[in-house]
XYZ file of C-alpha atoms in Angstrom:
533
model
C -24.042 -12.524 42.219
C -21.554 -12.610 45.154
C -17.968 -12.995 44.083
C -16.011 -16.172 44.566
C -14.140 -14.898 47.535
C -17.389 -14.326 49.463
C -18.746 -17.882 48.838
C -17.530 -20.781 50.818
C -18.046 -23.783 48.674
C -17.459 -26.181 51.506
C -20.497 -24.859 53.293
C -22.858 -25.879 50.444
C -24.390 -29.290 49.950
C -22.118 -31.644 47.988
C -24.548 -31.835 45.016
C -24.626 -28.018 44.634
C -20.754 -27.381 44.737
C -20.008 -28.168 41.021
C -22.920 -26.142 39.780
C -22.000 -23.040 41.764
C -18.396 -23.331 40.900
C -19.284 -23.517 37.180
C -21.522 -20.422 37.639
C -18.725 -18.494 39.338
C -16.301 -19.320 36.438
C -18.818 -18.194 33.749
C -19.329 -14.944 35.741
C -15.668 -14.222 35.834
C -15.416 -15.020 32.109
C -18.215 -12.601 31.355
C -16.579 -9.795 33.404
C -13.364 -10.298 31.426
C -15.245 -10.268 28.123
C -16.972 -7.055 29.159
C -13.804 -5.370 29.963
C -12.202 -6.658 26.631
C -15.258 -5.378 24.668
C -15.072 -1.951 26.157
C -11.341 -1.628 25.258
C -12.073 -2.977 21.807
C -14.907 -0.405 21.331
C -12.483 2.382 22.267
C -9.892 1.094 19.791
C -12.543 0.736 17.074
C -13.661 4.301 17.520
C -10.014 5.462 16.962
C -9.717 3.167 13.986
C -12.878 4.464 12.468
C -11.806 8.025 12.962
C -8.507 7.514 11.259
C -10.075 5.514 8.404
C -12.441 8.377 7.688
C -9.477 10.716 7.571
C -7.708 8.344 5.128
C -10.841 8.122 2.857
C -10.943 11.927 2.713
C -7.246 11.974 1.725
C -8.079 9.402 -0.880
C -10.902 11.368 -2.291
C -8.612 14.492 -2.307
C -5.939 12.549 -4.428
C -8.602 11.296 -6.852
C -11.004 14.187 -7.167
C -9.286 17.141 -5.612
C -8.554 20.435 -7.582
C -4.834 19.368 -7.973
C -5.634 15.764 -8.968
C -5.060 16.365 -12.649
C -1.720 17.911 -12.009
C -0.462 14.845 -10.362
C 1.520 12.477 -12.596
C 0.533 8.820 -12.887
C 3.591 7.878 -10.705
C 2.744 10.563 -8.012
C -0.840 9.336 -7.896
C 0.420 5.677 -7.499
C 2.705 6.639 -4.749
C -0.246 8.387 -3.043
C -2.320 5.308 -3.324
C 0.478 3.113 -1.943
C 0.977 5.164 1.147
C -2.770 5.249 1.839
C -3.247 1.552 1.320
C -0.348 0.987 3.625
C -1.938 3.035 6.321
C -5.283 0.989 5.815
C -3.554 -2.228 5.965
C -1.838 -1.127 9.220
C -5.162 -0.370 10.682
C -6.763 -3.682 9.661
C -3.863 -5.479 11.116
C -4.259 -3.595 14.405
C -7.874 -4.454 14.491
C -7.236 -8.192 13.751
C -4.523 -8.263 16.496
C -6.859 -6.896 19.021
C -9.556 -9.373 18.027
C -7.211 -12.345 18.133
C -5.897 -11.378 21.517
C -9.264 -11.927 23.110
C -9.999 -15.502 22.749
C -13.542 -15.149 23.917
C -14.264 -12.641 21.316
C -12.369 -14.185 18.331
C -14.526 -14.303 15.269
C -14.151 -14.536 11.595
C -13.171 -11.243 10.012
C -14.553 -10.624 6.530
C -11.657 -9.491 4.447
C -11.579 -6.229 2.655
C -12.678 -6.392 -1.102
C -9.263 -5.869 -2.396
C -6.963 -7.884 -4.732
C -4.636 -9.656 -2.281
C -2.518 -11.081 -4.867
C -2.253 -14.629 -6.169
C 0.363 -17.448 -6.084
C 0.753 -18.888 -9.520
C 0.980 -22.697 -9.845
C 4.314 -22.561 -11.479
C 6.155 -20.842 -8.516
C 8.623 -23.049 -6.740
C 7.178 -24.457 -3.458
C 8.949 -25.524 -0.311
C 6.873 -27.511 1.974
C 7.102 -26.914 5.760
C 5.555 -29.812 7.649
C 4.650 -28.974 11.265
C 3.983 -32.016 13.362
C 2.444 -32.245 16.750
C 4.811 -32.615 19.701
C 3.460 -36.065 20.311
C 1.555 -38.589 18.241
C 0.582 -40.726 21.258
C -3.187 -40.986 21.888
C -3.881 -38.904 25.121
C -6.244 -41.757 26.148
C -3.491 -44.365 25.956
C -4.732 -46.117 22.821
C -1.202 -45.945 21.172
C 0.120 -44.238 18.081
C -2.302 -42.061 16.221
C -2.731 -42.285 12.381
C -2.735 -39.433 9.873
C -6.306 -38.803 8.567
C -5.781 -35.496 6.597
C -4.111 -32.121 6.642
C -4.600 -28.440 6.512
C -2.651 -26.504 3.919
C -1.924 -22.877 3.749
C 0.336 -20.919 1.308
C 2.325 -17.782 1.821
C 4.505 -15.760 -0.513
C 8.151 -15.729 0.558
C 10.697 -13.508 -1.160
C 14.354 -14.409 -1.149
C 16.699 -11.593 -2.383
C 18.315 -12.015 -5.698
C 20.642 -14.971 -5.482
C 24.076 -14.802 -7.178
C 25.592 -17.908 -8.365
C 28.731 -19.085 -10.295
C 28.491 -21.362 -13.208
C 31.743 -23.338 -13.351
C 32.241 -24.753 -16.767
C 34.472 -27.891 -16.748
C 35.814 -29.343 -19.969
C 37.559 -32.713 -19.457
C 40.434 -33.606 -21.611
C 40.813 -37.070 -23.005
C 43.781 -38.879 -24.433
C 44.483 -42.274 -25.798
C 46.678 -44.365 -23.571
C 47.986 -46.357 -26.522
C 48.965 -43.622 -29.001
C 49.955 -40.008 -28.412
C 48.332 -38.480 -31.414
C 46.221 -35.920 -29.682
C 43.937 -34.782 -26.888
C 40.080 -34.523 -27.320
C 38.187 -31.745 -25.497
C 34.853 -30.226 -26.029
C 34.795 -26.580 -27.227
C 33.965 -23.795 -24.666
C 30.220 -22.834 -24.713
C 29.655 -19.613 -26.644
C 29.283 -16.390 -24.782
C 28.458 -12.875 -25.611
C 31.486 -11.521 -23.883
C 34.350 -13.965 -24.828
C 36.356 -14.745 -21.620
C 34.232 -12.296 -19.702
C 32.669 -12.667 -16.309
C 28.902 -12.473 -16.987
C 26.494 -14.978 -18.419
C 23.940 -13.725 -20.875
C 21.330 -14.003 -17.860
C 23.483 -11.687 -15.827
C 23.695 -9.026 -18.649
C 20.030 -9.288 -19.227
C 19.501 -8.714 -15.483
C 21.699 -5.591 -15.620
C 19.603 -4.338 -18.684
C 16.278 -4.967 -17.145
C 17.332 -3.293 -13.827
C 18.562 -0.223 -15.515
C 16.057 0.357 -18.402
C 12.981 -1.291 -16.986
C 13.304 -0.970 -13.302
C 15.119 2.365 -13.455
C 18.027 1.396 -11.198
C 21.203 3.169 -12.313
C 24.447 1.153 -12.684
C 26.151 2.675 -9.620
C 23.243 1.531 -7.490
C 23.276 -1.952 -9.036
C 26.971 -2.012 -8.203
C 26.267 -1.159 -4.488
C 23.491 -3.905 -4.387
C 26.035 -6.513 -5.773
C 28.610 -5.320 -3.238
C 26.249 -6.158 -0.341
C 26.322 -9.804 -1.500
C 30.103 -9.746 -1.571
C 30.516 -9.419 -5.344
C 32.531 -6.197 -6.174
C 31.872 -5.088 -9.746
C 32.517 -1.480 -10.565
C 29.948 0.511 -12.305
C 32.184 0.955 -15.320
C 32.349 -2.816 -15.836
C 28.542 -2.914 -15.820
C 28.593 -0.145 -18.329
C 30.855 -2.301 -20.541
C 28.328 -5.130 -20.361
C 25.605 -2.814 -21.404
C 27.587 -1.443 -24.169
C 28.354 -4.918 -25.496
C 24.686 -5.975 -25.341
C 23.634 -2.701 -27.049
C 26.013 -3.464 -29.966
C 24.799 -7.019 -30.431
C 21.075 -6.011 -30.163
C 21.375 -3.164 -32.676
C 20.471 -5.347 -35.653
C 17.451 -6.539 -33.789
C 16.278 -2.918 -33.166
C 17.030 -1.918 -36.737
C 14.800 -4.780 -37.970
C 12.082 -3.720 -35.546
C 12.172 -0.236 -36.953
C 11.970 -1.570 -40.493
C 8.749 -3.589 -39.510
C 7.197 -0.472 -38.020
C 7.972 1.781 -40.998
C 6.402 -0.712 -43.303
C 3.030 0.077 -41.669
C 0.346 2.320 -43.003
C -0.136 4.323 -39.781
C 2.243 5.130 -37.042
C 2.566 7.308 -33.893
C 5.399 9.706 -33.145
C 6.474 11.815 -30.163
C 9.645 12.915 -28.558
C 10.924 13.329 -24.991
C 14.017 14.848 -23.355
C 16.959 12.639 -22.592
C 19.541 14.602 -20.646
C 23.084 13.707 -21.551
C 26.412 14.609 -19.807
C 28.305 17.332 -21.778
C 32.008 16.751 -20.447
C 33.368 19.807 -22.113
C 31.043 22.129 -20.159
C 30.947 19.865 -16.991
C 27.165 19.865 -17.032
C 24.246 18.185 -18.904
C 22.913 19.034 -22.279
C 19.401 18.232 -23.570
C 19.204 15.314 -25.921
C 15.908 13.783 -27.244
C 14.578 10.330 -27.705
C 12.151 10.235 -30.698
C 9.623 7.506 -30.284
C 8.173 5.796 -33.292
C 5.272 3.524 -32.456
C 2.670 1.239 -33.916
C -0.478 0.242 -31.958
C -3.396 -1.068 -34.102
C -5.165 -2.694 -31.184
C -7.802 0.068 -31.109
C -9.221 -1.314 -34.323
C -8.274 -4.945 -34.162
C -5.285 -4.739 -36.538
C -3.103 -7.782 -37.231
C 0.308 -6.310 -36.866
C 1.715 -6.519 -33.327
C 2.319 -3.276 -31.385
C 5.849 -2.026 -31.217
C 8.001 1.025 -30.357
C 11.460 2.171 -31.334
C 13.313 5.009 -29.596
C 15.785 7.066 -31.651
C 18.216 9.225 -29.852
C 19.211 12.504 -31.356
C 21.191 15.436 -29.780
C 18.554 17.964 -30.442
C 14.940 18.457 -31.328
C 15.308 19.780 -34.889
C 12.745 18.484 -37.438
C 15.511 16.848 -39.486
C 15.662 14.292 -36.958
C 12.088 13.258 -37.477
C 12.728 13.359 -41.178
C 15.771 11.002 -40.802
C 13.815 8.579 -38.403
C 10.985 8.343 -40.907
C 12.970 7.755 -44.014
C 11.115 4.962 -45.926
C 7.728 5.569 -44.318
C 4.775 6.559 -46.343
C 1.429 6.615 -44.514
C -0.327 8.519 -41.793
C 1.450 9.798 -38.807
C -0.274 10.626 -35.581
C 1.482 13.336 -33.558
C 1.183 16.562 -31.552
C 1.469 20.073 -32.813
C 5.277 20.545 -32.546
C 6.300 22.672 -35.566
C 9.409 20.445 -36.260
C 7.075 18.011 -37.857
C 5.889 20.538 -40.542
C 8.739 19.582 -42.875
C 7.257 15.971 -43.062
C 4.237 17.302 -44.934
C 6.179 19.170 -47.750
C 6.797 17.937 -51.208
C 10.468 18.604 -50.577
C 10.593 15.928 -47.749
C 13.591 13.707 -47.886
C 13.214 9.909 -47.794
C 9.600 9.801 -49.200
C 6.555 11.677 -50.218
C 4.640 14.204 -48.081
C 3.143 12.496 -44.983
C -0.475 12.651 -44.027
C -0.675 13.856 -40.376
C -3.337 13.310 -37.810
C -3.229 15.720 -34.947
C -4.058 14.875 -31.382
C -7.351 15.975 -29.727
C -5.976 15.182 -26.329
C -3.504 18.094 -26.868
C -6.188 20.336 -27.955
C -8.169 19.487 -24.924
C -5.088 20.141 -22.720
C -4.755 23.596 -23.999
C -8.344 24.430 -23.031
C -7.935 22.681 -19.669
C -4.927 24.859 -18.755
C -7.007 27.960 -19.310
C -9.939 26.588 -17.449
C -7.825 25.501 -14.431
C -6.173 28.970 -14.207
C -8.979 31.298 -15.021
C -12.272 29.180 -14.817
C -13.154 30.472 -18.329
C -16.649 29.502 -19.362
C -15.575 29.407 -23.018
C -12.843 26.947 -22.155
C -15.384 24.870 -20.252
C -17.710 24.864 -23.206
C -14.812 23.605 -25.448
C -14.048 20.859 -23.020
C -17.681 19.662 -22.881
C -17.819 19.562 -26.694
C -14.593 17.507 -26.884
C -15.926 15.182 -24.190
C -18.703 14.248 -26.669
C -16.243 13.177 -29.292
C -14.454 10.938 -26.722
C -17.864 9.374 -25.656
C -18.267 8.093 -29.269
C -14.642 6.678 -29.308
C -15.394 4.832 -26.090
C -18.287 3.071 -27.715
C -16.356 2.062 -30.940
C -13.027 1.045 -29.609
C -11.907 -2.365 -30.742
C -14.266 -2.807 -33.663
C -13.054 -2.924 -37.219
C -12.081 0.307 -39.197
C -15.146 0.125 -41.386
C -17.589 0.227 -38.466
C -15.536 2.943 -36.731
C -15.596 5.154 -39.738
C -19.328 4.646 -40.231
C -19.988 5.585 -36.579
C -17.661 8.651 -36.816
C -19.368 9.839 -40.030
C -22.802 9.560 -38.411
C -22.150 10.574 -34.803
C -18.884 12.503 -34.597
C -18.525 14.388 -37.853
C -21.590 16.682 -37.004
C -20.172 17.384 -33.561
C -16.780 18.264 -35.052
C -18.383 20.556 -37.578
C -20.274 22.349 -34.696
C -17.191 22.682 -32.739
C -15.388 24.266 -35.868
C -18.208 26.867 -36.085
C -18.080 27.479 -32.358
C -14.276 27.819 -32.530
C -14.374 30.582 -35.237
C -17.102 32.467 -33.338
C -15.031 32.428 -30.088
C -11.927 33.544 -31.945
C -13.736 36.700 -33.087
C -14.820 37.425 -29.539
C -11.506 36.760 -27.735
C -8.313 38.679 -27.939
C -5.657 36.730 -29.943
C -3.007 37.874 -27.398
C -4.867 36.474 -24.427
C -4.029 33.034 -23.068
C -7.386 31.740 -24.261
C -6.868 33.423 -27.691
C -3.475 31.548 -28.044
C -5.081 28.244 -27.224
C -7.995 28.689 -29.618
C -5.367 29.695 -32.293
C -3.464 26.430 -31.685
C -6.532 24.406 -32.371
C -7.310 26.409 -35.423
C -3.728 26.056 -36.850
C -4.104 22.197 -36.791
C -7.707 21.914 -37.683
C -7.161 19.899 -40.884
C -5.032 17.390 -38.855
C -7.565 17.210 -36.151
C -10.209 16.057 -38.680
C -8.170 13.232 -40.130
C -9.605 10.728 -37.803
C -13.015 11.345 -39.405
C -11.773 9.970 -42.721
C -9.840 6.852 -41.687
C -11.107 4.218 -39.284
C -7.673 3.187 -38.367
C -6.616 6.516 -37.145
C -7.075 7.237 -33.410
C -8.518 10.526 -31.982
C -5.305 11.242 -30.141
C -1.689 10.108 -29.768
C -2.052 8.911 -26.265
C -0.756 5.488 -27.164
C 2.810 6.893 -27.855
C 2.670 9.059 -24.803
C 2.031 6.026 -22.647
C 4.974 4.188 -24.159
C 7.400 7.179 -23.474
C 6.533 7.256 -19.756
C 9.041 4.684 -18.731
C 11.689 6.921 -20.356
C 10.686 9.817 -18.069
C 10.918 7.473 -15.054
C 14.440 6.324 -16.048
C 15.331 10.014 -16.543
C 14.203 10.784 -12.997
C 16.131 7.950 -11.452
C 19.286 7.818 -13.623
C 19.585 11.515 -13.958
C 21.314 11.524 -17.326
C 23.159 9.511 -19.918
C 26.891 9.719 -19.700
C 27.392 10.422 -23.472
C 25.543 10.673 -26.833
C 26.385 7.031 -27.337
C 24.787 6.205 -23.965
C 21.638 8.011 -25.231
C 21.639 5.713 -28.247
C 22.035 2.637 -26.047
C 19.317 3.766 -23.852
C 16.920 4.142 -26.903
C 17.975 0.883 -28.165
C 17.435 -1.290 -25.135
C 14.320 0.635 -24.107
C 12.859 -0.174 -27.595
C 13.015 -3.898 -27.011
C 11.950 -3.817 -23.347
C 8.847 -1.755 -24.120
C 7.906 -3.655 -27.283
C 8.210 -6.899 -25.262
C 5.930 -5.443 -22.561
C 3.060 -4.287 -24.917
C 3.205 -7.728 -26.453
C 2.692 -9.521 -23.084
C 6.249 -10.908 -23.118
C 8.375 -11.018 -20.040
C 11.330 -8.559 -20.829
C 13.999 -10.524 -18.859
C 13.180 -13.850 -20.376
C 13.093 -12.222 -23.809
C 16.550 -10.545 -23.490
C 18.196 -13.563 -21.878
C 17.071 -15.764 -24.684
C 17.932 -13.247 -27.344
C 21.458 -12.547 -26.066
C 22.058 -16.407 -25.828
C 20.845 -16.865 -29.383
C 23.094 -14.061 -30.668
C 26.074 -15.490 -28.748
C 25.339 -18.966 -30.398
C 25.532 -17.394 -33.892
C 21.906 -16.877 -34.656
C 21.867 -16.417 -38.497
C 21.171 -12.849 -39.624
C 18.691 -14.186 -42.319
C 16.482 -15.329 -39.595
C 16.552 -12.247 -37.414
C 12.710 -11.883 -37.408
C 12.774 -14.777 -34.958
C 14.366 -12.495 -32.416
C 11.783 -9.781 -32.523
C 9.975 -9.530 -29.197
C 6.463 -10.500 -30.534
C 7.879 -13.815 -31.965
C 9.475 -14.874 -28.606
C 8.088 -18.088 -27.135
C 8.986 -18.860 -23.484
C 10.398 -22.378 -22.994
C 9.645 -22.435 -19.212
């Protein structure tokens, strides 16, 4: 069709001019749309190429040879970066499509959790009115017939506020016998600067969000509030002191159980005398009966000790008589002896995850077929555990007796055969010897439906300690290590019971400041907390 520049509309009959003009406009629009489509097709090819690269990267993170060497946190960071890149590409595509009005179409969102906006979040309404409410046809003022409503999440940085407490004084105009005034509200730090909410925020930031005090001090300074790190440390110390009875009571509850988990993790502590750090330890004592539907709520207490000596485990477990699930650390051996202090010999249940890990190390390094066979056999035990998780102990025990016990017996025979074939001094021989040394403890789960096949529950609970260690670097003193363990105990116990840690700590500190009676201390345990919001 000739272009508009070559057609003189005035030369056409009057009844044809409008039709030809409309056709010319459609032609121009089609040319523009064609150009836009070609440009978008080029962009889409580039986007697809990059997405293919990102998918390959994601597969490498999940299934690559080094995937098992990545910690959970490293893996999450990889996912975050990849998802950020995908979101960037999706935004680029959407922006290109919206720029071309003739090509605008509804884009099907990716099948991903985009988040949700809970009903109890505060909402600020922003009403956008048209520039004019006058009818364009001159009919007068238009009337509202409905609305479109969209909601977006807005984030306001932490807002600091000052609570000014005013206590009016009253006196009688007739007599002069005295002045009446309300008592000052109770506070955890008498005459101090922070509210209990402010103290709770510092605790959560340090021990749950892994933000060291000096960084918190810097963040506060950006809002114009200059509070030195040492002052924040004082707040933490005061809170740790007042929360100690709650943690002690939590430990008593755990040690009254018939089965617990135990593990230990390093807690670097500054050693001022040598100008460097020394290695302290946080010993984690945990209860988690959710695997068999137990009635007792889950919980964990971290006990700080300056070293890894087995006497620390003995001290922590004073008063406990039951089954203890743990790894193969030799420091625990004293717990099974008749001479154990604080109770009779403890029955131990060793961890199949650690046994599996020993074989996995050899397989990853050497590709050992013997290690591969051991891993395959252990996987059969775990397949049964997946089927029976959450059912009552009696059913678990029956299933293990019928399905797992023969597999474990066959594994024991296979283990002895391989130990005769493999040099005891080889890497594989050492790993097989480890499993052999703990063979009795590895069979405990076959005789008690409450016992788990491994101690992964407590290992998951100590992961936040490792995160805090990575960010805070070290505790400043042995006493700092104790406070670390104390506060972390309450935070992690709250989390595994579905309790929001900040709300719990704030309410607990307020209750303590108001003189909560020691006889009712159980009310302050995390699993008994009930939010008032």
